[in-house]
JSON list of C-alpha atoms in Angstrom, two decimals:
[
{"chain": "X", "resi": 1, "resn": "GLU", "atom": "CA", "xyz": [6.62, 1.68, 19.21]},
{"chain": "X", "resi": 2, "resn": "ALA", "atom": "CA", "xyz": [7.20, 2.42, 15.52]},
{"chain": "X", "resi": 3, "resn": "GLN", "atom": "CA", "xyz": [4.40, 3.53, 13.80]},
{"chain": "X", "resi": 4, "resn": "VAL", "atom": "CA", "xyz": [2.65, 5.87, 11.48]},
{"chain": "X", "resi": 5, "resn": "THR", "atom": "CA", "xyz": [-0.60, 7.67, 12.85]},
{"chain": "X", "resi": 6, "resn": "GLN", "atom": "CA", "xyz": [-3.39, 9.33, 11.11]},
{"chain": "X", "resi": 7, "resn": "ASN", "atom": "CA", "xyz": [-6.39, 11.59, 12.37]},
{"chain": "X", "resi": 8, "resn": "PRO", "atom": "CA", "xyz": [-8.83, 11.59, 12.28]},
{"chain": "X", "resi": 9, "resn": "ARG", "atom": "CA", "xyz": [-9.83, 7.91, 11.61]},
{"chain": "X", "resi": 10, "resn": "TYR", "atom": "CA", "xyz": [-13.33, 8.84, 10.46]},
{"chain": "X", "resi": 11, "resn": "LEU", "atom": "CA", "xyz": [-14.65, 11.82, 8.86]},
{"chain": "X", "resi": 12, "resn": "ILE", "atom": "CA", "xyz": [-17.94, 12.96, 7.32]},
{"chain": "X", "resi": 13, "resn": "THR", "atom": "CA", "xyz": [-18.01, 16.35, 5.93]},
{"chain": "X", "resi": 14, "resn": "VAL", "atom": "CA", "xyz": [-20.02, 18.27, 3.17]},
{"chain": "X", "resi": 15, "resn": "THR", "atom": "CA", "xyz": [-19.09, 19.38, -0.21]},
{"chain": "X", "resi": 16, "resn": "GLY", "atom": "CA", "xyz": [-16.55, 22.35, -0.22]},
{"chain": "X", "resi": 17, "resn": "LYS", "atom": "CA", "xyz": [-15.75, 22.40, 3.54]},
{"chain": "X", "resi": 18, "resn": "LYS", "atom": "CA", "xyz": [-11.96, 22.60, 3.60]},
{"chain": "X", "resi": 19, "resn": "LEU", "atom": "CA", "xyz": [-10.33, 19.84, 5.60]},
{"chain": "X", "resi": 20, "resn": "THR", "atom": "CA", "xyz": [-6.98, 18.25, 6.65]},
{"chain": "X", "resi": 21, "resn": "VAL", "atom": "CA", "xyz": [-5.95, 14.85, 7.51]},
{"chain": "X", "resi": 22, "resn": "THR", "atom": "CA", "xyz": [-2.80, 14.57, 9.42]},
{"chain": "X", "resi": 23, "resn": "CYS", "atom": "CA", "xyz": [-0.10, 12.09, 9.22]},
{"chain": "X", "resi": 24, "resn": "SER", "atom": "CA", "xyz": [2.93, 11.41, 11.49]},
{"chain": "X", "resi": 25, "resn": "GLN", "atom": "CA", "xyz": [5.58, 9.00, 11.78]},
{"chain": "X", "resi": 26, "resn": "ASN", "atom": "CA", "xyz": [8.13, 8.21, 14.23]},
{"chain": "X", "resi": 27, "resn": "MET", "atom": "CA", "xyz": [10.80, 6.25, 12.26]},
{"chain": "X", "resi": 28, "resn": "ASN", "atom": "CA", "xyz": [12.73, 9.02, 10.94]},
{"chain": "X", "resi": 29, "resn": "HIS", "atom": "CA", "xyz": [11.86, 7.96, 7.54]},
{"chain": "X", "resi": 30, "resn": "GLU", "atom": "CA", "xyz": [12.64, 10.20, 4.64]},
{"chain": "X", "resi": 31, "resn": "TYR", "atom": "CA", "xyz": [9.72, 9.13, 2.25]},
{"chain": "X", "resi": 32, "resn": "MET", "atom": "CA", "xyz": [6.19, 9.65, 2.91]},
{"chain": "X", "resi": 33, "resn": "SER", "atom": "CA", "xyz": [3.12, 9.09, 0.60]},
{"chain": "X", "resi": 34, "resn": "TRP", "atom": "CA", "xyz": [-0.53, 9.27, 0.61]},
{"chain": "X", "resi": 35, "resn": "TYR", "atom": "CA", "xyz": [-2.89, 6.73, -1.24]},
{"chain": "X", "resi": 36, "resn": "ARG", "atom": "CA", "xyz": [-6.50, 6.36, -1.54]},
{"chain": "X", "resi": 37, "resn": "GLN", "atom": "CA", "xyz": [-8.24, 3.01, -1.41]},
{"chain": "X", "resi": 38, "resn": "ASP", "atom": "CA", "xyz": [-11.59, 2.54, -3.53]},
{"chain": "X", "resi": 39, "resn": "PRO", "atom": "CA", "xyz": [-13.19, -0.90, -4.36]},
{"chain": "X", "resi": 40, "resn": "GLY", "atom": "CA", "xyz": [-11.93, -2.63, -7.31]},
{"chain": "X", "resi": 41, "resn": "LEU", "atom": "CA", "xyz": [-9.13, -0.09, -7.84]},
{"chain": "X", "resi": 42, "resn": "GLY", "atom": "CA", "xyz": [-6.61, -1.15, -5.25]},
{"chain": "X", "resi": 43, "resn": "LEU", "atom": "CA", "xyz": [-4.44, 1.62, -3.84]},
{"chain": "X", "resi": 44, "resn": "ARG", "atom": "CA", "xyz": [-3.63, 4.71, -6.02]},
{"chain": "X", "resi": 45, "resn": "GLN", "atom": "CA", "xyz": [-0.92, 7.14, -5.03]},
{"chain": "X", "resi": 46, "resn": "ILE", "atom": "CA", "xyz": [-2.07, 10.81, -4.50]},
{"chain": "X", "resi": 47, "resn": "TYR", "atom": "CA", "xyz": [1.13, 12.55, -3.57]},
{"chain": "X", "resi": 48, "resn": "TYR", "atom": "CA", "xyz": [4.45, 11.56, -2.18]},
{"chain": "X", "resi": 49, "resn": "SER", "atom": "CA", "xyz": [7.45, 13.41, -0.55]},
{"chain": "X", "resi": 50, "resn": "MET", "atom": "CA", "xyz": [11.20, 12.37, -0.59]},
{"chain": "X", "resi": 51, "resn": "ASN", "atom": "CA", "xyz": [12.00, 14.83, 2.25]},
{"chain": "X", "resi": 52, "resn": "VAL", "atom": "CA", "xyz": [11.24, 18.00, 3.89]},
{"chain": "X", "resi": 53, "resn": "GLU", "atom": "CA", "xyz": [9.83, 20.64, 1.46]},
{"chain": "X", "resi": 54, "resn": "VAL", "atom": "CA", "xyz": [10.16, 17.89, -1.45]},
{"chain": "X", "resi": 55, "resn": "THR", "atom": "CA", "xyz": [6.83, 16.70, -2.76]},
{"chain": "X", "resi": 56, "resn": "ASP", "atom": "CA", "xyz": [5.59, 15.48, -5.84]},
{"chain": "X", "resi": 57, "resn": "LYS", "atom": "CA", "xyz": [2.37, 14.20, -7.73]},
{"chain": "X", "resi": 58, "resn": "GLY", "atom": "CA", "xyz": [1.46, 10.58, -7.72]},
{"chain": "X", "resi": 59, "resn": "ASP", "atom": "CA", "xyz": [-1.34, 9.03, -10.04]},
{"chain": "X", "resi": 60, "resn": "VAL", "atom": "CA", "xyz": [-4.35, 10.92, -8.69]},
{"chain": "X", "resi": 61, "resn": "PRO", "atom": "CA", "xyz": [-3.26, 14.42, -7.40]},
{"chain": "X", "resi": 62, "resn": "GLU", "atom": "CA", "xyz": [-6.40, 16.45, -8.36]},
{"chain": "X", "resi": 63, "resn": "GLY", "atom": "CA", "xyz": [-8.37, 18.09, -5.53]},
{"chain": "X", "resi": 64, "resn": "TYR", "atom": "CA", "xyz": [-5.55, 17.59, -3.15]},
{"chain": "X", "resi": 65, "resn": "LYS", "atom": "CA", "xyz": [-2.52, 19.47, -1.57]},
{"chain": "X", "resi": 66, "resn": "VAL", "atom": "CA", "xyz": [0.23, 18.38, 0.72]},
{"chain": "X", "resi": 67, "resn": "SER", "atom": "CA", "xyz": [3.06, 19.86, 2.36]},
{"chain": "X", "resi": 68, "resn": "ARG", "atom": "CA", "xyz": [6.05, 18.63, 4.20]},
{"chain": "X", "resi": 69, "resn": "LYS", "atom": "CA", "xyz": [7.58, 21.12, 6.59]},
{"chain": "X", "resi": 70, "resn": "GLU", "atom": "CA", "xyz": [8.96, 18.59, 9.08]},
{"chain": "X", "resi": 71, "resn": "LYS", "atom": "CA", "xyz": [10.30, 15.13, 8.51]},
{"chain": "X", "resi": 72, "resn": "ARG", "atom": "CA", "xyz": [7.79, 13.31, 10.65]},
{"chain": "X", "resi": 73, "resn": "ASN", "atom": "CA", "xyz": [4.39, 14.91, 9.35]},
{"chain": "X", "resi": 74, "resn": "PHE", "atom": "CA", "xyz": [2.97, 14.83, 5.95]},
{"chain": "X", "resi": 75, "resn": "PRO", "atom": "CA", "xyz": [-0.82, 16.33, 6.23]},
{"chain": "X", "resi": 76, "resn": "LEU", "atom": "CA", "xyz": [-3.18, 15.85, 3.48]},
{"chain": "X", "resi": 77, "resn": "ILE", "atom": "CA", "xyz": [-5.41, 18.88, 2.41]},
{"chain": "X", "resi": 78, "resn": "LEU", "atom": "CA", "xyz": [-8.70, 19.04, 0.80]},
{"chain": "X", "resi": 79, "resn": "GLU", "atom": "CA", "xyz": [-9.31, 22.73, -0.01]},
{"chain": "X", "resi": 80, "resn": "SER", "atom": "CA", "xyz": [-12.92, 22.01, -1.47]},
{"chain": "X", "resi": 81, "resn": "PRO", "atom": "CA", "xyz": [-13.91, 18.39, -1.06]},
{"chain": "X", "resi": 82, "resn": "SER", "atom": "CA", "xyz": [-16.29, 16.71, -3.27]},
{"chain": "X", "resi": 83, "resn": "PRO", "atom": "CA", "xyz": [-18.40, 13.54, -3.33]},
{"chain": "X", "resi": 84, "resn": "ASN", "atom": "CA", "xyz": [-16.03, 11.75, -5.53]},
{"chain": "X", "resi": 85, "resn": "GLN", "atom": "CA", "xyz": [-13.28, 12.22, -2.88]},
{"chain": "X", "resi": 86, "resn": "THR", "atom": "CA", "xyz": [-15.11, 9.85, -0.52]},
{"chain": "X", "resi": 87, "resn": "SER", "atom": "CA", "xyz": [-12.56, 7.00, 0.02]},
{"chain": "X", "resi": 88, "resn": "LEU", "atom": "CA", "xyz": [-10.30, 5.26, 2.34]},
{"chain": "X", "resi": 89, "resn": "TYR", "atom": "CA", "xyz": [-6.83, 7.35, 2.78]},
{"chain": "X", "resi": 90, "resn": "PHE", "atom": "CA", "xyz": [-3.81, 5.74, 3.82]},
{"chain": "X", "resi": 91, "resn": "CYS", "atom": "CA", "xyz": [-0.43, 7.26, 4.66]},
{"chain": "X", "resi": 92, "resn": "ALA", "atom": "CA", "xyz": [2.74, 5.51, 4.30]},
{"chain": "X", "resi": 93, "resn": "SER", "atom": "CA", "xyz": [6.42, 6.12, 5.04]},
{"chain": "X", "resi": 94, "resn": "SER", "atom": "CA", "xyz": [9.32, 4.30, 3.94]},
{"chain": "X", "resi": 95, "resn": "PRO", "atom": "CA", "xyz": [13.53, 4.50, 4.40]},
{"chain": "X", "resi": 96, "resn": "PRO", "atom": "CA", "xyz": [15.28, 5.34, 1.21]},
{"chain": "X", "resi": 97, "resn": "GLY", "atom": "CA", "xyz": [17.71, 2.72, 1.76]},
{"chain": "X", "resi": 98, "resn": "GLY", "atom": "CA", "xyz": [19.46, -0.14, 4.33]},
{"chain": "X", "resi": 99, "resn": "ARG", "atom": "CA", "xyz": [17.86, -3.23, 4.89]},
{"chain": "X", "resi": 100, "resn": "PHE", "atom": "CA", "xyz": [14.19, -2.13, 4.92]},
{"chain": "X", "resi": 101, "resn": "ALA", "atom": "CA", "xyz": [14.49, 0.02, 1.92]},
{"chain": "X", "resi": 102, "resn": "TYR", "atom": "CA", "xyz": [11.39, 0.10, -0.13]},
{"chain": "X", "resi": 103, "resn": "GLU", "atom": "CA", "xyz": [9.22, -1.34, 2.45]},
{"chain": "X", "resi": 104, "resn": "GLN", "atom": "CA", "xyz": [6.42, 0.92, 3.19]},
{"chain": "X", "resi": 105, "resn": "TYR", "atom": "CA", "xyz": [4.73, 1.28, 6.60]},
{"chain": "X", "resi": 106, "resn": "PHE", "atom": "CA", "xyz": [1.19, 2.17, 6.60]},
{"chain": "X", "resi": 107, "resn": "GLY", "atom": "CA", "xyz": [-1.11, 4.13, 9.11]},
{"chain": "X", "resi": 108, "resn": "PRO", "atom": "CA", "xyz": [-4.49, 2.75, 9.95]},
{"chain": "X", "resi": 109, "resn": "GLY", "atom": "CA", "xyz": [-6.55, 4.64, 7.47]},
{"chain": "X", "resi": 110, "resn": "THR", "atom": "CA", "xyz": [-8.88, 7.53, 7.41]},
{"chain": "X", "resi": 111, "resn": "ARG", "atom": "CA", "xyz": [-12.47, 6.97, 6.01]},
{"chain": "X", "resi": 112, "resn": "LEU", "atom": "CA", "xyz": [-13.70, 10.04, 4.52]},
{"chain": "X", "resi": 113, "resn": "THR", "atom": "CA", "xyz": [-17.34, 10.59, 3.40]},
{"chain": "X", "resi": 114, "resn": "VAL", "atom": "CA", "xyz": [-17.97, 13.72, 1.46]},
{"chain": "X", "resi": 115, "resn": "THR", "atom": "CA", "xyz": [-21.99, 14.38, 1.15]},
{"chain": "S", "resi": 1, "resn": "ALA", "atom": "CA", "xyz": [5.04, 2.44, -17.26]},
{"chain": "S", "resi": 2, "resn": "GLN", "atom": "CA", "xyz": [5.18, 0.08, -14.37]},
{"chain": "S", "resi": 3, "resn": "SER", "atom": "CA", "xyz": [1.96, -2.10, -13.89]},
{"chain": "S", "resi": 4, "resn": "VAL", "atom": "CA", "xyz": [0.54, -5.03, -11.66]},
{"chain": "S", "resi": 5, "resn": "THR", "atom": "CA", "xyz": [-2.17, -7.25, -12.51]},
{"chain": "S", "resi": 6, "resn": "GLN", "atom": "CA", "xyz": [-3.78, -9.62, -10.00]},
{"chain": "S", "resi": 7, "resn": "LEU", "atom": "CA", "xyz": [-5.94, -12.48, -11.45]},
{"chain": "S", "resi": 8, "resn": "GLY", "atom": "CA", "xyz": [-9.11, -12.95, -9.63]},
{"chain": "S", "resi": 9, "resn": "SER", "atom": "CA", "xyz": [-10.76, -10.27, -7.27]},
{"chain": "S", "resi": 10, "resn": "HIS", "atom": "CA", "xyz": [-11.98, -13.23, -4.92]},
{"chain": "S", "resi": 11, "resn": "VAL", "atom": "CA", "xyz": [-10.53, -16.67, -4.21]},
{"chain": "S", "resi": 12, "resn": "SER", "atom": "CA", "xyz": [-12.17, -19.06, -1.89]},
{"chain": "S", "resi": 13, "resn": "VAL", "atom": "CA", "xyz": [-10.47, -22.11, -0.56]},
{"chain": "S", "resi": 14, "resn": "SER", "atom": "CA", "xyz": [-11.08, -24.54, 2.12]},
{"chain": "S", "resi": 15, "resn": "GLU", "atom": "CA", "xyz": [-9.16, -24.59, 5.47]},
{"chain": "S", "resi": 16, "resn": "GLY", "atom": "CA", "xyz": [-6.14, -26.86, 5.00]},
{"chain": "S", "resi": 17, "resn": "ALA", "atom": "CA", "xyz": [-5.99, -26.42, 1.20]},
{"chain": "S", "resi": 18, "resn": "LEU", "atom": "CA", "xyz": [-3.49, -24.64, -0.79]},
{"chain": "S", "resi": 19, "resn": "VAL", "atom": "CA", "xyz": [-3.47, -20.85, -1.18]},
{"chain": "S", "resi": 20, "resn": "LEU", "atom": "CA", "xyz": [-2.25, -19.42, -4.61]},
{"chain": "S", "resi": 21, "resn": "LEU", "atom": "CA", "xyz": [-2.81, -15.70, -5.31]},
{"chain": "S", "resi": 22, "resn": "ARG", "atom": "CA", "xyz": [-1.65, -14.70, -8.55]},
{"chain": "S", "resi": 23, "resn": "CYS", "atom": "CA", "xyz": [0.53, -11.54, -9.57]},
{"chain": "S", "resi": 24, "resn": "ASN", "atom": "CA", "xyz": [1.83, -10.49, -12.85]},
{"chain": "S", "resi": 25, "resn": "TYR", "atom": "CA", "xyz": [3.90, -7.18, -13.50]},
{"chain": "S", "resi": 26, "resn": "SER", "atom": "CA", "xyz": [4.99, -5.28, -16.38]},
{"chain": "S", "resi": 27, "resn": "SER", "atom": "CA", "xyz": [8.24, -3.65, -16.29]},
{"chain": "S", "resi": 28, "resn": "SER", "atom": "CA", "xyz": [11.46, -2.79, -18.70]},
{"chain": "S", "resi": 29, "resn": "VAL", "atom": "CA", "xyz": [13.76, -2.74, -15.64]},
{"chain": "S", "resi": 30, "resn": "PRO", "atom": "CA", "xyz": [14.28, -4.94, -12.63]},
{"chain": "S", "resi": 31, "resn": "PRO", "atom": "CA", "xyz": [11.43, -4.66, -10.28]},
{"chain": "S", "resi": 32, "resn": "TYR", "atom": "CA", "xyz": [11.16, -4.98, -6.57]},
{"chain": "S", "resi": 33, "resn": "LEU", "atom": "CA", "xyz": [8.04, -6.90, -5.82]},
{"chain": "S", "resi": 34, "resn": "PHE", "atom": "CA", "xyz": [5.96, -7.01, -2.40]},
{"chain": "S", "resi": 35, "resn": "TRP", "atom": "CA", "xyz": [2.82, -8.60, -1.14]},
{"chain": "S", "resi": 36, "resn": "TYR", "atom": "CA", "xyz": [0.76, -6.88, 1.40]},
{"chain": "S", "resi": 37, "resn": "VAL", "atom": "CA", "xyz": [-2.15, -8.17, 3.51]},
{"chain": "S", "resi": 38, "resn": "GLN", "atom": "CA", "xyz": [-5.07, -6.05, 4.75]},
{"chain": "S", "resi": 39, "resn": "TYR", "atom": "CA", "xyz": [-7.23, -7.39, 7.70]},
{"chain": "S", "resi": 40, "resn": "PRO", "atom": "CA", "xyz": [-10.61, -5.82, 8.03]},
{"chain": "S", "resi": 41, "resn": "ASN", "atom": "CA", "xyz": [-10.74, -2.37, 9.24]},
{"chain": "S", "resi": 42, "resn": "GLN", "atom": "CA", "xyz": [-7.06, -2.34, 9.41]},
{"chain": "S", "resi": 43, "resn": "GLY", "atom": "CA", "xyz": [-4.10, -0.72, 7.59]},
{"chain": "S", "resi": 44, "resn": "LEU", "atom": "CA", "xyz": [-1.82, -2.69, 5.24]},
{"chain": "S", "resi": 45, "resn": "GLN", "atom": "CA", "xyz": [1.24, -5.15, 6.33]},
{"chain": "S", "resi": 46, "resn": "LEU", "atom": "CA", "xyz": [3.99, -6.36, 4.75]},
{"chain": "S", "resi": 47, "resn": "LEU", "atom": "CA", "xyz": [3.81, -10.16, 3.88]},
{"chain": "S", "resi": 48, "resn": "LEU", "atom": "CA", "xyz": [7.12, -10.45, 1.91]},
{"chain": "S", "resi": 49, "resn": "LYS", "atom": "CA", "xyz": [9.14, -8.84, -0.60]},
{"chain": "S", "resi": 50, "resn": "TYR", "atom": "CA", "xyz": [11.72, -9.42, -3.33]},
{"chain": "S", "resi": 51, "resn": "THR", "atom": "CA", "xyz": [14.48, -7.01, -4.09]},
{"chain": "S", "resi": 52, "resn": "THR", "atom": "CA", "xyz": [17.45, -9.02, -5.42]},
{"chain": "S", "resi": 53, "resn": "GLY", "atom": "CA", "xyz": [19.03, -12.37, -4.70]},
{"chain": "S", "resi": 54, "resn": "ALA", "atom": "CA", "xyz": [17.20, -15.56, -3.90]},
{"chain": "S", "resi": 55, "resn": "THR", "atom": "CA", "xyz": [13.97, -15.86, -5.97]},
{"chain": "S", "resi": 56, "resn": "LEU", "atom": "CA", "xyz": [11.93, -17.73, -3.47]},
{"chain": "S", "resi": 57, "resn": "VAL", "atom": "CA", "xyz": [11.12, -15.47, -0.68]},
{"chain": "S", "resi": 58, "resn": "LYS", "atom": "CA", "xyz": [9.48, -16.59, 2.54]},
{"chain": "S", "resi": 59, "resn": "GLY", "atom": "CA", "xyz": [7.34, -13.95, 4.63]},
{"chain": "S", "resi": 60, "resn": "ILE", "atom": "CA", "xyz": [5.40, -13.76, 7.67]},
{"chain": "S", "resi": 61, "resn": "ASN", "atom": "CA", "xyz": [2.56, -16.47, 8.52]},
{"chain": "S", "resi": 62, "resn": "GLY", "atom": "CA", "xyz": [3.76, -19.09, 6.52]},
{"chain": "S", "resi": 63, "resn": "PHE", "atom": "CA", "xyz": [3.54, -17.31, 3.01]},
{"chain": "S", "resi": 64, "resn": "GLU", "atom": "CA", "xyz": [6.08, -17.61, 0.25]},
{"chain": "S", "resi": 65, "resn": "ALA", "atom": "CA", "xyz": [6.53, -16.21, -3.16]},
{"chain": "S", "resi": 66, "resn": "GLU", "atom": "CA", "xyz": [8.58, -17.00, -6.10]},
{"chain": "S", "resi": 67, "resn": "PHE", "atom": "CA", "xyz": [10.04, -14.34, -8.63]},
{"chain": "S", "resi": 68, "resn": "LYS", "atom": "CA", "xyz": [9.99, -15.59, -12.27]},
{"chain": "S", "resi": 69, "resn": "LYS", "atom": "CA", "xyz": [11.68, -13.18, -14.41]},
{"chain": "S", "resi": 70, "resn": "SER", "atom": "CA", "xyz": [10.82, -15.21, -17.65]},
{"chain": "S", "resi": 71, "resn": "GLU", "atom": "CA", "xyz": [6.94, -15.34, -16.63]},
{"chain": "S", "resi": 72, "resn": "THR", "atom": "CA", "xyz": [6.93, -11.90, -15.01]},
{"chain": "S", "resi": 73, "resn": "SER", "atom": "CA", "xyz": [5.18, -13.34, -12.18]},
{"chain": "S", "resi": 74, "resn": "PHE", "atom": "CA", "xyz": [5.16, -13.15, -8.35]},
{"chain": "S", "resi": 75, "resn": "HIS", "atom": "CA", "xyz": [2.53, -15.38, -7.14]},
{"chain": "S", "resi": 76, "resn": "LEU", "atom": "CA", "xyz": [2.01, -15.89, -3.58]},
{"chain": "S", "resi": 77, "resn": "THR", "atom": "CA", "xyz": [1.43, -19.18, -1.90]},
{"chain": "S", "resi": 78, "resn": "LYS", "atom": "CA", "xyz": [0.51, -21.05, 1.43]},
{"chain": "S", "resi": 79, "resn": "PRO", "atom": "CA", "xyz": [0.53, -24.88, 1.64]},
{"chain": "S", "resi": 80, "resn": "SER", "atom": "CA", "xyz": [-2.23, -25.08, 4.09]},
{"chain": "S", "resi": 81, "resn": "ALA", "atom": "CA", "xyz": [-4.78, -22.14, 4.41]},
{"chain": "S", "resi": 82, "resn": "HIS", "atom": "CA", "xyz": [-6.15, -21.20, 8.01]},
{"chain": "S", "resi": 83, "resn": "MET", "atom": "CA", "xyz": [-9.19, -19.36, 8.73]},
{"chain": "S", "resi": 84, "resn": "SER", "atom": "CA", "xyz": [-7.10, -16.39, 9.99]},
{"chain": "S", "resi": 85, "resn": "ASP", "atom": "CA", "xyz": [-5.78, -16.00, 6.59]},
{"chain": "S", "resi": 86, "resn": "ALA", "atom": "CA", "xyz": [-9.07, -14.44, 5.41]},
{"chain": "S", "resi": 87, "resn": "ALA", "atom": "CA", "xyz": [-8.14, -11.02, 4.22]},
{"chain": "S", "resi": 88, "resn": "GLU", "atom": "CA", "xyz": [-7.38, -8.69, 1.30]},
{"chain": "S", "resi": 89, "resn": "TYR", "atom": "CA", "xyz": [-3.85, -9.23, -0.44]},
{"chain": "S", "resi": 90, "resn": "PHE", "atom": "CA", "xyz": [-2.19, -6.78, -2.65]},
{"chain": "S", "resi": 91, "resn": "CYS", "atom": "CA", "xyz": [0.86, -7.23, -4.77]},
{"chain": "S", "resi": 92, "resn": "ALA", "atom": "CA", "xyz": [2.70, -3.99, -5.46]},
{"chain": "S", "resi": 93, "resn": "VAL", "atom": "CA", "xyz": [5.79, -3.30, -7.57]},
{"chain": "S", "resi": 94, "resn": "THR", "atom": "CA", "xyz": [8.62, -0.46, -7.43]},
{"chain": "S", "resi": 95, "resn": "PHE", "atom": "CA", "xyz": [12.10, -0.11, -8.80]},
{"chain": "S", "resi": 96, "resn": "THR", "atom": "CA", "xyz": [15.45, 1.21, -8.17]},
{"chain": "S", "resi": 97, "resn": "GLY", "atom": "CA", "xyz": [15.65, 4.84, -7.23]},
{"chain": "S", "resi": 98, "resn": "THR", "atom": "CA", "xyz": [11.82, 5.17, -6.95]},
{"chain": "S", "resi": 99, "resn": "ALA", "atom": "CA", "xyz": [11.25, 3.92, -3.35]},
{"chain": "S", "resi": 100, "resn": "SER", "atom": "CA", "xyz": [8.53, 6.49, -2.83]},
{"chain": "S", "resi": 101, "resn": "LYS", "atom": "CA", "xyz": [6.43, 5.29, -5.87]},
{"chain": "S", "resi": 102, "resn": "LEU", "atom": "CA", "xyz": [4.70, 2.01, -5.29]},
{"chain": "S", "resi": 103, "resn": "THR", "atom": "CA", "xyz": [2.14, 0.48, -7.73]},
{"chain": "S", "resi": 104, "resn": "PHE", "atom": "CA", "xyz": [-0.33, -1.72, -6.48]},
{"chain": "S", "resi": 105, "resn": "GLY", "atom": "CA", "xyz": [-2.76, -4.14, -8.19]},
{"chain": "S", "resi": 106, "resn": "THR", "atom": "CA", "xyz": [-6.29, -4.14, -7.62]},
{"chain": "S", "resi": 107, "resn": "GLY", "atom": "CA", "xyz": [-6.11, -6.62, -4.74]},
{"chain": "S", "resi": 108, "resn": "THR", "atom": "CA", "xyz": [-7.67, -10.32, -4.03]},
{"chain": "S", "resi": 109, "resn": "ARG", "atom": "CA", "xyz": [-10.03, -10.97, -1.31]},
{"chain": "S", "resi": 110, "resn": "LEU", "atom": "CA", "xyz": [-9.27, -14.68, 0.24]},
{"chain": "S", "resi": 111, "resn": "GLN", "atom": "CA", "xyz": [-12.18, -16.43, 1.70]},
{"chain": "S", "resi": 112, "resn": "VAL", "atom": "CA", "xyz": [-11.24, -19.35, 3.72]},
{"chain": "S", "resi": 113, "resn": "THR", "atom": "CA", "xyz": [-14.24, -21.96, 4.36]},
{"chain": "S", "resi": 114, "resn": "LEU", "atom": "CA", "xyz": [-14.67, -24.91, 6.80]}
]
């Protein structure tokens, strides 16, 4: 089944404790992105990647890091989480062209709480 | 810079009534437009998209949207609401060559009442 998976689905942590949220897709998509969803703000892009070893900042990159060492994986790293990073996070992937060009396929989300 | 405005953060309709969710975009180049739906505790699912060609686009679950360049709008409609349509709906925009950059609206929560 074609899908984007994220782990963990739920995470409660404390300020300053480094964490990683994993994202993996099995559709061989070149493009991958991370978004955060906050009430009243919709989804905002954190980082995106156009291919292996190619990443760039989105609209709200402060406090986050990413890496793309393999095509299928795109982990999100919070090196020193703070309470304002409490949010619902989504990973997404998309093909660069063809019939499904520009369509983003979303993971199920990771709800992060930082206390 | 591209942007999307969704009018109305909450919309309530009766079952069987017309659903109309509004979306306006801002762009200096031709946009690609999308509607996504998010059911409670789930990720986002693509409802429909407009890239080029026919301006009236049909999607899943009986939804459709019309791209109106003169009005910079891409409103989502469904002739008859069903209880299962209750969800949050997001309009999004991107452009040729920026497939990885999707800008979302703030969302509209649709409530369907008996």
